[in-house]
GROMACS .gro file of C-alpha atoms in nm:
model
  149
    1UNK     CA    1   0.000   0.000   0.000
    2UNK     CA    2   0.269   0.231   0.076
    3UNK     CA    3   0.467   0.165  -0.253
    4UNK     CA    4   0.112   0.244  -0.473
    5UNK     CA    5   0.135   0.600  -0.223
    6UNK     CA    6  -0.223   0.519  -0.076
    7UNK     CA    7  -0.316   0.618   0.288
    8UNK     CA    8  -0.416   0.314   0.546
    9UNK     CA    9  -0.600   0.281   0.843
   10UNK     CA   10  -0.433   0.040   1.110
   11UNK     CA   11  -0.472  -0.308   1.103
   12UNK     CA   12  -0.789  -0.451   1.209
   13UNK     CA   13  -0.832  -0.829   1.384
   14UNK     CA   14  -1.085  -1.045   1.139
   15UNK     CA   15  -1.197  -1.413   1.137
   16UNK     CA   16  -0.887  -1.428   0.849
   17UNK     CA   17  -0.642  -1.225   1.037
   18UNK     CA   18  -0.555  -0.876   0.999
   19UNK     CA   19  -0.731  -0.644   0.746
   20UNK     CA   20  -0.575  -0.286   0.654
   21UNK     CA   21  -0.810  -0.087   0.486
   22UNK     CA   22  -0.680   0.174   0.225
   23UNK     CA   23  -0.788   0.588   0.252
   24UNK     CA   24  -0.859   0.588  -0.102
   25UNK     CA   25  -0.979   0.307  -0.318
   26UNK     CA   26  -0.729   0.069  -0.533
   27UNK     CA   27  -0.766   0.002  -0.850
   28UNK     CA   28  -0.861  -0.387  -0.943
   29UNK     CA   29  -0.493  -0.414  -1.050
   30UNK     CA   30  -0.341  -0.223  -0.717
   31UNK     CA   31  -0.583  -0.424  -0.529
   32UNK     CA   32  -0.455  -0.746  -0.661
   33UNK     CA   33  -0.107  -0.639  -0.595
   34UNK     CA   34  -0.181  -0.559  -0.228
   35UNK     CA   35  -0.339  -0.854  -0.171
   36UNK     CA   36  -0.077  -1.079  -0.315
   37UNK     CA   37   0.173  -0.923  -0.112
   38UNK     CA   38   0.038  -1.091   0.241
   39UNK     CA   39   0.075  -1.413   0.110
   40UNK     CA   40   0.382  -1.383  -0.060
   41UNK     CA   41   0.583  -1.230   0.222
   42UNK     CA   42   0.441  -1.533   0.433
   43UNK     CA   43   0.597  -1.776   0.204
   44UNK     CA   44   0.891  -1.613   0.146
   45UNK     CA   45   0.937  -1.609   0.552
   46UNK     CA   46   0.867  -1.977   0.500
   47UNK     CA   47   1.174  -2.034   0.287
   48UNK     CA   48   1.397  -1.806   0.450
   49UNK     CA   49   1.348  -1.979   0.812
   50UNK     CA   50   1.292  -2.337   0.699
   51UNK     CA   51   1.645  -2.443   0.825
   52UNK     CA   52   1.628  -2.219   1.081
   53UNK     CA   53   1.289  -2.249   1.250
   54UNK     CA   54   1.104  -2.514   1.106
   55UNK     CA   55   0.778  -2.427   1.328
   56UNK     CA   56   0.833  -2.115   1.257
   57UNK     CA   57   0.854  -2.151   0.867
   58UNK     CA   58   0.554  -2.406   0.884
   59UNK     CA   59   0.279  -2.202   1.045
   60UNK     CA   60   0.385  -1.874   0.758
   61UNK     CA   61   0.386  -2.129   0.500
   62UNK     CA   62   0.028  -2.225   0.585
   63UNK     CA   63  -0.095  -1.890   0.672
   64UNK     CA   64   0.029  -1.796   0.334
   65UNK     CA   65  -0.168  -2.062   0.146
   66UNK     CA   66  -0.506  -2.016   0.367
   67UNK     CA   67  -0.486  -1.625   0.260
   68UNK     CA   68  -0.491  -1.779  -0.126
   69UNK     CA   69  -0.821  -1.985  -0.036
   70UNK     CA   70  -1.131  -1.823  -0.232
   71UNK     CA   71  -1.309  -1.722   0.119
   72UNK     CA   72  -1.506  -1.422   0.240
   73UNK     CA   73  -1.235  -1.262   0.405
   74UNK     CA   74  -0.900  -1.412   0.243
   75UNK     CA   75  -0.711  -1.222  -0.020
   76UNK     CA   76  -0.736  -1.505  -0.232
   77UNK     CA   77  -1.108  -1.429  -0.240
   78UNK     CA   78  -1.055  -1.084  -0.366
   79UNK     CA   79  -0.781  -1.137  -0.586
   80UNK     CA   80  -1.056  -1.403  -0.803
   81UNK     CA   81  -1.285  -1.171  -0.747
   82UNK     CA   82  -1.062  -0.843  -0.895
   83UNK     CA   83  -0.966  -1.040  -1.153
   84UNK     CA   84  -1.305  -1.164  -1.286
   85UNK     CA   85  -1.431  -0.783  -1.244
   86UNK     CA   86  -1.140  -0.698  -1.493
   87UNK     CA   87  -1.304  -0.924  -1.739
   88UNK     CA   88  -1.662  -0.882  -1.699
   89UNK     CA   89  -1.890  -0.644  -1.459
   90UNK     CA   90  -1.935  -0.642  -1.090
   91UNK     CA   91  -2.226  -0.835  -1.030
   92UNK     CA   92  -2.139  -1.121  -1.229
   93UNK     CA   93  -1.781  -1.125  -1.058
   94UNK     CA   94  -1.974  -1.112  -0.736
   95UNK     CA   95  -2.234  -1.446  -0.795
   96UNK     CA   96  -1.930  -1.609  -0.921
   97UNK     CA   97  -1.736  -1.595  -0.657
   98UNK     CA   98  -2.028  -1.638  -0.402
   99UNK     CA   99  -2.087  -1.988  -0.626
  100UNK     CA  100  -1.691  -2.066  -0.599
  101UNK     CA  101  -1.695  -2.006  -0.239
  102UNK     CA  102  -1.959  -2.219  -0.144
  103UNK     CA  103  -1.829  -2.463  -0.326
  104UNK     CA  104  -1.486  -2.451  -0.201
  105UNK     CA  105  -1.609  -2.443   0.148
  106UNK     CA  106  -1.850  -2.737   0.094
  107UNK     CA  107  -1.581  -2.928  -0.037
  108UNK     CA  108  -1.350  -2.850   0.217
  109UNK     CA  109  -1.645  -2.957   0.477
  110UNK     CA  110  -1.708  -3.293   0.348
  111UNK     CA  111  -1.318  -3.346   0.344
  112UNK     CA  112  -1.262  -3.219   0.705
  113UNK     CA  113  -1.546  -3.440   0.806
  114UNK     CA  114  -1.357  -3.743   0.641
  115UNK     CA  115  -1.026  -3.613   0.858
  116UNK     CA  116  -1.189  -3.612   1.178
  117UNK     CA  117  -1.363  -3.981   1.105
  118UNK     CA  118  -1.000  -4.169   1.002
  119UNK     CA  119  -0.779  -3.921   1.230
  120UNK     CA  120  -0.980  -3.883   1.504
  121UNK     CA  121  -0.906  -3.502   1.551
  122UNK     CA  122  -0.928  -3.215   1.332
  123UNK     CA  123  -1.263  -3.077   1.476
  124UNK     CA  124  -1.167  -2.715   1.481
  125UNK     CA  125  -1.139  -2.740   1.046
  126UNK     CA  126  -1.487  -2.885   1.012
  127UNK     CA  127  -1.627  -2.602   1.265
  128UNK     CA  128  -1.483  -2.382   1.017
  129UNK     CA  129  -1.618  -2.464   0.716
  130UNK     CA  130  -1.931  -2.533   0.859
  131UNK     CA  131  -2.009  -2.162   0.930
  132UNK     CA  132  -1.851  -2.065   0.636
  133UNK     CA  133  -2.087  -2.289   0.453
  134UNK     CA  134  -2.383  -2.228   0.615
  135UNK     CA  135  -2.287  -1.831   0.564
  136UNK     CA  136  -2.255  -1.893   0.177
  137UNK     CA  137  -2.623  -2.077   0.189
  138UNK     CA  138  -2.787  -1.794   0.381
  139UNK     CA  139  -2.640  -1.537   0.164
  140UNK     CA  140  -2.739  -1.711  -0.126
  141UNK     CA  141  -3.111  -1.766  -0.009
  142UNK     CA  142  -3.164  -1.399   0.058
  143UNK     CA  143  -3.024  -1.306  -0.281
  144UNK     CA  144  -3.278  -1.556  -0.404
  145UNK     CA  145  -3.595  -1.398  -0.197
  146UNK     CA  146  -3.452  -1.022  -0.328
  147UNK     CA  147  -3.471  -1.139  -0.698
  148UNK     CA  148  -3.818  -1.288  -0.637
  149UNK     CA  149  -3.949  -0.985  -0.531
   0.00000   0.00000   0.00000
């Protein structure tokens, strides 16, 4: 943010971790950069400690990838979403990625479910993507009700 010479607020705590919000609004392009640069920092910590602190350079590694997820939230959800708005308008870049999401997180339910049934454990990944899910189903049933109206 400082390198595109935008204003920030201070970072705020969110269900994903900590979200800066820009004074004036990014471009799709800047925005994409920004929220690249998260992730990519965290992996590049990853590398740079792996010898050194292999905890250490485990828990950025997977930060890094969990930003990239296509969440509410994650800055892999709104570098899709930027991208897709590039290409086509708004709205349509918004269903999409509503669609992808609940997909994703559906997915990723069913699998941690599966987890916690042959490793006996992984209950905090399934509580997860359970709200997440159930989120992405609300949201899309009161979309539905608005267009009926």
């Amino acid at each position: 943010i400082i390198l595109l010479k935008h204003g920030f607020s201070l970072p705020k705590a969110v269900s994903s971790g900590l979200r800066i919000k820009t004074k004036t609004p990014l471009s799709y392009k800047d925005e994409i950069a920004v929220c690249l640069a998260g992730p990519l920092i965290n992996i590049i910590i990853a590398l740079l400690f792996i010898k050194v602190n292999t905890d250490f350079a485990i828990i950025n590694l997977a930060t890094g990838i969990s930003n990239l997820l296509p969440l509410p939230e994650h800055d892999g959800y709104k570098i899709i979403y930027d991208t897709l708005a590039l290409c086509t308008d708004s709205e349509k870049a918004d269903i999409t990625m509503r669609k992808l999401s609940l997909s994703f997180s559906a997915l990723a339910l069913f699998l941690s479910l599966y987890l916690i049934l042959k490793l006996n454990g992984g209950y905090w990944i399934f509580f997860v993507f359970f709200i997440v899910t159930v989120k992405e189903i609300l949201f899309f049933q009161s979309k539905l009700k608005n267009e009926n109206k």
